[in-house]
Coordinates of C-alpha atoms and ligand atoms in Angstrom, one line a residue:
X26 CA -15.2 -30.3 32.6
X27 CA -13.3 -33.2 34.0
X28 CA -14.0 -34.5 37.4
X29 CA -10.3 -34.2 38.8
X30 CA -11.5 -35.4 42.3
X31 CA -13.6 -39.0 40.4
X32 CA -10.8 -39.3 38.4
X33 CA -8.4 -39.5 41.5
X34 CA -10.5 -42.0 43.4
X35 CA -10.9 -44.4 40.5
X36 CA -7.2 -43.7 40.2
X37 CA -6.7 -45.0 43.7
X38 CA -8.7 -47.8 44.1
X39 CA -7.1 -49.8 41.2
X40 CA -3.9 -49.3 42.5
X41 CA -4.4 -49.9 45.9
X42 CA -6.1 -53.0 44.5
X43 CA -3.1 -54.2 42.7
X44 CA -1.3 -57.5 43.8
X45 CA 2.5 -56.1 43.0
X46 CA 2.7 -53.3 44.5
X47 CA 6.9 -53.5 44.2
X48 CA 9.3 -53.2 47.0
X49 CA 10.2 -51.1 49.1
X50 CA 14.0 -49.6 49.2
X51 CA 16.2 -51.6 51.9
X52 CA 19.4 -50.2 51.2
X53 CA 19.0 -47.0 53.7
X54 CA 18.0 -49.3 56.5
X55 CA 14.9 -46.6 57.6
X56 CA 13.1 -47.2 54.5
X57 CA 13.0 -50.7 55.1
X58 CA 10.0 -49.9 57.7
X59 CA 8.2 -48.2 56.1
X60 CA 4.2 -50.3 55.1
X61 CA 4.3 -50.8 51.5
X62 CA 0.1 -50.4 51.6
X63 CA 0.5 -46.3 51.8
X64 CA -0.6 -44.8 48.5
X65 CA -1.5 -41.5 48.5
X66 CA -2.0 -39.0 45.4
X67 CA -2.5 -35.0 45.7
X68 CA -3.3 -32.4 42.8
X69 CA -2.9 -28.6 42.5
X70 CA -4.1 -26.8 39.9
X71 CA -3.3 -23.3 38.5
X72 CA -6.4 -21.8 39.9
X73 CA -5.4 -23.2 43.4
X74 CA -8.1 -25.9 43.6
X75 CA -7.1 -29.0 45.3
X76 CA -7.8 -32.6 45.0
X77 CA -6.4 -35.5 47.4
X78 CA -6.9 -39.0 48.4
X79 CA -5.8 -42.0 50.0
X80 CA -2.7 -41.1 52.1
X81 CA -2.3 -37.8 50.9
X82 CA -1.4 -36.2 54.3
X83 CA 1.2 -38.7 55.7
X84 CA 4.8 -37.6 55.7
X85 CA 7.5 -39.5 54.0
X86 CA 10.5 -39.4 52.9
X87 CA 11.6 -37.0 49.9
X88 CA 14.5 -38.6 49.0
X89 CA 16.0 -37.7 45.5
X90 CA 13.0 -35.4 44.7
X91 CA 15.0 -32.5 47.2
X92 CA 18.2 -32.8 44.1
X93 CA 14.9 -30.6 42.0
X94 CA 15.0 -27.7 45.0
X95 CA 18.5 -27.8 46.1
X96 CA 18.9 -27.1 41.9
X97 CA 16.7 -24.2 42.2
X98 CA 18.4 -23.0 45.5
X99 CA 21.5 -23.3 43.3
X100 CA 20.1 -21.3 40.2
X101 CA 19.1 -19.2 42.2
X102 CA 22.4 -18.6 44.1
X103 CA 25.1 -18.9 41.4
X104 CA 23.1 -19.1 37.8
X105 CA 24.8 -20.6 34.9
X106 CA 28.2 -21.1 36.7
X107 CA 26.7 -24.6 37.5
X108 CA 26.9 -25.9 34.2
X109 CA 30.8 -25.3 34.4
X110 CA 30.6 -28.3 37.2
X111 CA 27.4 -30.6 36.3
X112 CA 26.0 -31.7 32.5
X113 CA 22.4 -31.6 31.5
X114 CA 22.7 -35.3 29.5
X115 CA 20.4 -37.7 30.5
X116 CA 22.4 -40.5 32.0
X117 CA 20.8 -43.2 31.1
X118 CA 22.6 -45.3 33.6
X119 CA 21.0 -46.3 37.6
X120 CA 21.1 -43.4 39.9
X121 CA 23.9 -44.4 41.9
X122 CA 26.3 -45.4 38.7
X123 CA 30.1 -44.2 39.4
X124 CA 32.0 -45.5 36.1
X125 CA 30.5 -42.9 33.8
X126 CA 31.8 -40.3 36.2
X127 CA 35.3 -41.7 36.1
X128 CA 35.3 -41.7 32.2
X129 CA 33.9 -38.1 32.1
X130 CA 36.5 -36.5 34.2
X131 CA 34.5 -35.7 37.4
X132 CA 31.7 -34.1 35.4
X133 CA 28.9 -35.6 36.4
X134 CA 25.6 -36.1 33.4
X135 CA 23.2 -34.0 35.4
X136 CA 22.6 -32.5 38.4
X137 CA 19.4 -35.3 39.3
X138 CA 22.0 -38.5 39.6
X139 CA 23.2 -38.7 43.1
X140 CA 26.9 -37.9 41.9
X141 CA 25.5 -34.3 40.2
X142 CA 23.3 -33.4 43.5
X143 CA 26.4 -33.9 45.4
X144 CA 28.0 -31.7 43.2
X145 CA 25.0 -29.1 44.3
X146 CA 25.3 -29.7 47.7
X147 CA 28.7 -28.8 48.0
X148 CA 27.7 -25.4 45.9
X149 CA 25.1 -24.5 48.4
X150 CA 27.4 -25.5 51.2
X151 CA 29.7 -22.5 49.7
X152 CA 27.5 -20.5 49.0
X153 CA 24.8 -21.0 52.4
X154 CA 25.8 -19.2 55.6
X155 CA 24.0 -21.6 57.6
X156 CA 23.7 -24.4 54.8
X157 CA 20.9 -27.0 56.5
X158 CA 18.9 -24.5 57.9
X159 CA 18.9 -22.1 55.5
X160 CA 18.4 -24.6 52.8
X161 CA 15.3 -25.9 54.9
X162 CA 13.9 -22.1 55.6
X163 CA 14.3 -21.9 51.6
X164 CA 11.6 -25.3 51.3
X165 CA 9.1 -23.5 53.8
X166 CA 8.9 -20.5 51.8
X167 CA 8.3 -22.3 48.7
X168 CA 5.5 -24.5 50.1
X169 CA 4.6 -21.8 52.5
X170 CA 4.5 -24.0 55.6
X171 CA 6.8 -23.8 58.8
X172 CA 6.1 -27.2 59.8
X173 CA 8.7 -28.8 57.0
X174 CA 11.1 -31.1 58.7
X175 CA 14.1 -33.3 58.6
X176 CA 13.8 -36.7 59.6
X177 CA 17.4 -37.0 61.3
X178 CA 17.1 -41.1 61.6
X179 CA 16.3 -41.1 58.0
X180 CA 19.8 -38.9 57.9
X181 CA 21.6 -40.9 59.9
X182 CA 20.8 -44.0 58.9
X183 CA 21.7 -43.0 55.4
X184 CA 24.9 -41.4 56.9
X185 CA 26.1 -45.1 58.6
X186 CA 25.5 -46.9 54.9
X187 CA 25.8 -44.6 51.7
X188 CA 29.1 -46.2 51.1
X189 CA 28.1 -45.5 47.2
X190 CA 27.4 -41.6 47.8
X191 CA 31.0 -41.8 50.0
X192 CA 32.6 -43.3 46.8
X193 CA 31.0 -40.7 44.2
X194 CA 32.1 -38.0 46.8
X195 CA 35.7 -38.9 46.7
X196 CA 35.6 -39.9 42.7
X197 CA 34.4 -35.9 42.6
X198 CA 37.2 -34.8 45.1
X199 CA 40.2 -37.1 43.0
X200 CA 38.6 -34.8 40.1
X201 CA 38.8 -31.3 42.1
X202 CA 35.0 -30.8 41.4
X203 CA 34.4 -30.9 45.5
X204 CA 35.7 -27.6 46.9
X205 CA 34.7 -29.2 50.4
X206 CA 35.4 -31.5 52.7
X207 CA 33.6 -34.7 51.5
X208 CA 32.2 -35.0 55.2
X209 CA 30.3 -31.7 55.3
X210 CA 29.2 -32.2 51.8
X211 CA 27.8 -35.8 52.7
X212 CA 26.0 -34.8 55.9
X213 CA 24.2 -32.0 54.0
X214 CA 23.5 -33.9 51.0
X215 CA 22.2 -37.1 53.3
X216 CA 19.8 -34.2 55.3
X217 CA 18.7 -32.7 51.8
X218 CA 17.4 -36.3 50.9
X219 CA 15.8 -36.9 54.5
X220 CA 13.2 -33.6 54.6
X221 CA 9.7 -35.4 55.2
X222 CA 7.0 -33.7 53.2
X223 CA 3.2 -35.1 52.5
X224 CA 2.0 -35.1 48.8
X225 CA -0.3 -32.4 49.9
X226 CA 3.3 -30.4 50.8
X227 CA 4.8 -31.5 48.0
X228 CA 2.6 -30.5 45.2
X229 CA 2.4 -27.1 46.6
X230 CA 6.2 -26.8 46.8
X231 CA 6.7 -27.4 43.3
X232 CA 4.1 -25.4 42.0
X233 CA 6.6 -22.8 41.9
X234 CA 8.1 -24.9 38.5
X235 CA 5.1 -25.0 37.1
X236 CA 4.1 -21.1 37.4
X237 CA 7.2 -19.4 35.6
X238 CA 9.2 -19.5 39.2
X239 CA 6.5 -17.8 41.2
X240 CA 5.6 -19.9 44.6
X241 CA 2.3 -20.3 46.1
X242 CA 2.5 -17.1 48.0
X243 CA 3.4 -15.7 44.7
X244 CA 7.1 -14.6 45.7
X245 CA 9.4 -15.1 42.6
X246 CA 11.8 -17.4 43.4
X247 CA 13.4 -18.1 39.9
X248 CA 13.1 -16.4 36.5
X249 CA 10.8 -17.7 34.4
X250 CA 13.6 -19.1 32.1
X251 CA 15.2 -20.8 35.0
X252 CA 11.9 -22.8 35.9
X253 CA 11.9 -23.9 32.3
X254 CA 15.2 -24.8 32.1
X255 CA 14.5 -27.3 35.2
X256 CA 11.1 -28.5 34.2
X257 CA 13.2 -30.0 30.7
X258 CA 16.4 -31.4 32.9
X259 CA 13.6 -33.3 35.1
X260 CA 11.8 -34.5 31.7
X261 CA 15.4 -35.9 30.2
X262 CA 17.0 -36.5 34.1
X263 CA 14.1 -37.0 36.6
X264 CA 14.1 -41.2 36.5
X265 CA 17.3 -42.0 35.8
X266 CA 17.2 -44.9 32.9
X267 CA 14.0 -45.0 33.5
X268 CA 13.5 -41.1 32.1
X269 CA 12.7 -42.6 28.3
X270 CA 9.8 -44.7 29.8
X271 CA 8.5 -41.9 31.8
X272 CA 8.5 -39.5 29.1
X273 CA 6.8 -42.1 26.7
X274 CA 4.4 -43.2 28.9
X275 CA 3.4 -40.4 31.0
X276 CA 4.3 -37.3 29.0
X277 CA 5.4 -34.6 32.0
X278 CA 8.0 -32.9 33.3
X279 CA 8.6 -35.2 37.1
X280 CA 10.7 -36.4 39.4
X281 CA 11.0 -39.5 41.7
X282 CA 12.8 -40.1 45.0
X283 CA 13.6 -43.8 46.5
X284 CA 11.2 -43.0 49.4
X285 CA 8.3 -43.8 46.8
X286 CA 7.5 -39.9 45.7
X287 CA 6.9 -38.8 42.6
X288 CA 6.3 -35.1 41.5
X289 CA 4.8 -34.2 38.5
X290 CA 3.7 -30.7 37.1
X291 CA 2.4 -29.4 33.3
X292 CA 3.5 -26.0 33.5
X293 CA 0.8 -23.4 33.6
X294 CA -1.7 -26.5 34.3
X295 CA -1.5 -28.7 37.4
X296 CA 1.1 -30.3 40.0
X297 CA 0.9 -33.6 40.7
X298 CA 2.5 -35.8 43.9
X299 CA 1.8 -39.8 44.0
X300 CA 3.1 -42.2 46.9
X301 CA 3.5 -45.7 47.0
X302 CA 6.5 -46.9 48.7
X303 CA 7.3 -49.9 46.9
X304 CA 9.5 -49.2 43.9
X305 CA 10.1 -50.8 40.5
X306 CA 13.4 -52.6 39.4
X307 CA 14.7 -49.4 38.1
X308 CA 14.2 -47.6 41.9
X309 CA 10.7 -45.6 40.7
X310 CA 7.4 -46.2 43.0
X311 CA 6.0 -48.9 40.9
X312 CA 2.5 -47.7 41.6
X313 CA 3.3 -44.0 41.4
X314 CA 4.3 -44.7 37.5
X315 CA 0.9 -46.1 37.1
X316 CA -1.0 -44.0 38.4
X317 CA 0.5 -41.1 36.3
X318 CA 0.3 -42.6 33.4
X319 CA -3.6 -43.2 34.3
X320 CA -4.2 -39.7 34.8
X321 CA -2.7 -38.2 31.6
X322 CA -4.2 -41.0 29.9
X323 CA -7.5 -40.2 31.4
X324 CA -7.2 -36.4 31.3
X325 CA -5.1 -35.9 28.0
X326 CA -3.4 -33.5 30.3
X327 CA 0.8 -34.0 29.1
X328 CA 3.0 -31.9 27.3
X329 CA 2.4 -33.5 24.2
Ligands
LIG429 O1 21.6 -41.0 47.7 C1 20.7 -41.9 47.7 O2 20.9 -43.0 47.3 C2 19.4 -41.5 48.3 N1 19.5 -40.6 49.3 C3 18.5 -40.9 47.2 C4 18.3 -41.8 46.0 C5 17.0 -41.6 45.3 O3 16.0 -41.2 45.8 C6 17.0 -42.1 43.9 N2 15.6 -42.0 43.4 N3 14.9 -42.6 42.8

């Protein structure tokens, strides 16, 4: 029987240990504040037992792991129409990059780069009566907790400097892959990125993905083809050009956000949420990496 809760803490204290701990993302100005020290990790398994430690239970900022549920939202919503607007190629390119986008007509690789969740956000703005707060109503259900928030300074501050997402926004427009106004599109993709959740949150969120679509409350939320279908697009999509390394080193279906977060599930098995703001030069929480990799390489728990 492994000792999930030893394994953590060992986990933990190395890592917290660690002299290079990376740095944390500046370029949304509300980041920038946030202590590089946190590092917290939280594991679900299939059986419902939980494991935590370290900062486990303090809220931060989601960031690109909410492109993962406004995809769901959108299977959900409109099914394989989707794939008439977004790829599902990994892009192998930052996830910010705008040239590919230009050479591939609009289309962007996959719906995890910024340019392919903005592509989603302007679906579920269509298809959303109340887009924010239905899209945030659709979050508490999954993790099956009312408290789930947006952190609006996070949004804003995002909102006053995301000349990049403006500029993928309008390449999508110029390409009529944008049925909305880029404005409206921006503000809800900039809230989508700003929920708050804790690993604890997190890790029951997405255990939806890793139990055939069926959340914690065990209300279906996607067939159990559709959660597969995501599970592979984060394996191939979830860290950008960083995906290869990930897959290599780690060995599970995951996804990262600039905030630090990282998700990762073996479906039928276990969830997984690590954070440590301080990221890597490819924009994934250095220690978060780490500490993944420790745990399948302690647990033999991957997909392969
Ligand atoms: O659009 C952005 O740049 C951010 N709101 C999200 C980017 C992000 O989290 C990339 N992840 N590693």
């Amino acid at each position: 029987m492994l000792d999930f809760q030893a394994i953590l803490n060992a986990i933990y204290n190395k890592g917290i240990a660690a002299k290079n701990k990376g740095t944390v993302a500046t370029y949304i100005p509300e980041l920038a504040e946030v202590d590089i020290n946190n590092f917290g990790i939280h594991l679900r398994t299939a059986q419902g037992e939980e494991f935590g430690v370290g900062d486990d239970n303090k809220l931060f900022s989601i960031q690109s792991i909410s492109k993962v549920l406004a995809l769901s939202k959108a299977m959900a919503l409109i099914g394989e129409d989707i794939w008439k607007r977004v790829d599902v190629e990994p892009s192998g390119d930052p996830f910010n990059h705008l040239s590919q986008l230009e050479l591939e007509n609009g289309i962007p690789r996959n719906p995890l780069i910024n340019s392919g969740a903005i592509v989603i956000s302007d679906i579920l703005i269509s298809n959303l009566k109340n887009p924010k707060e239905d899209f945030l109503s659709y979050i508490r259900d999954l993790a099956g907790d009312e408290s789930i928030q947006y952190n609006l300074d996070v949004a804003n501050s995002e909102k006053a400097t995301g000349f990049k997402n403006y500029a993928a926004a309008y390449l999508l427009k110029s390409f009529k892959n944008l049925q909305n106004p880029v404005e409206e599109v921006l503000d809800f993709y900039f809230h989508q990125c700003a929920i708050e959740m804790t690993c604890s949150q997190l890790t029951k969120t997405f255990f939806f993905l890793s139990n055939q679509g069926k959340c914690i409350l065990n209300k279906v939320h996607l067939r159990k083809s559709q959660a597969k279908r995501i599970n592979a697009i984060m394996l191939t999509c979830g860290f950008y050009d960083e995906a290869g390394e990930f897959a290599f080193e780690v060995g599970l279906p995951g996804k990262s956000g600039v905030g630090g977060g990282i998700v990762a599930l073996l479906p039928d098995q276990f969830v997984i949420t690590c954070w440590s703001p301080g990221l890597n030069a490819k924009g994934n929480s250095k220690l978060g990496m780490l500490a993944l990799e420790e745990f399948t390489t302690q647990t033999k728990l991957s997909i392969f």
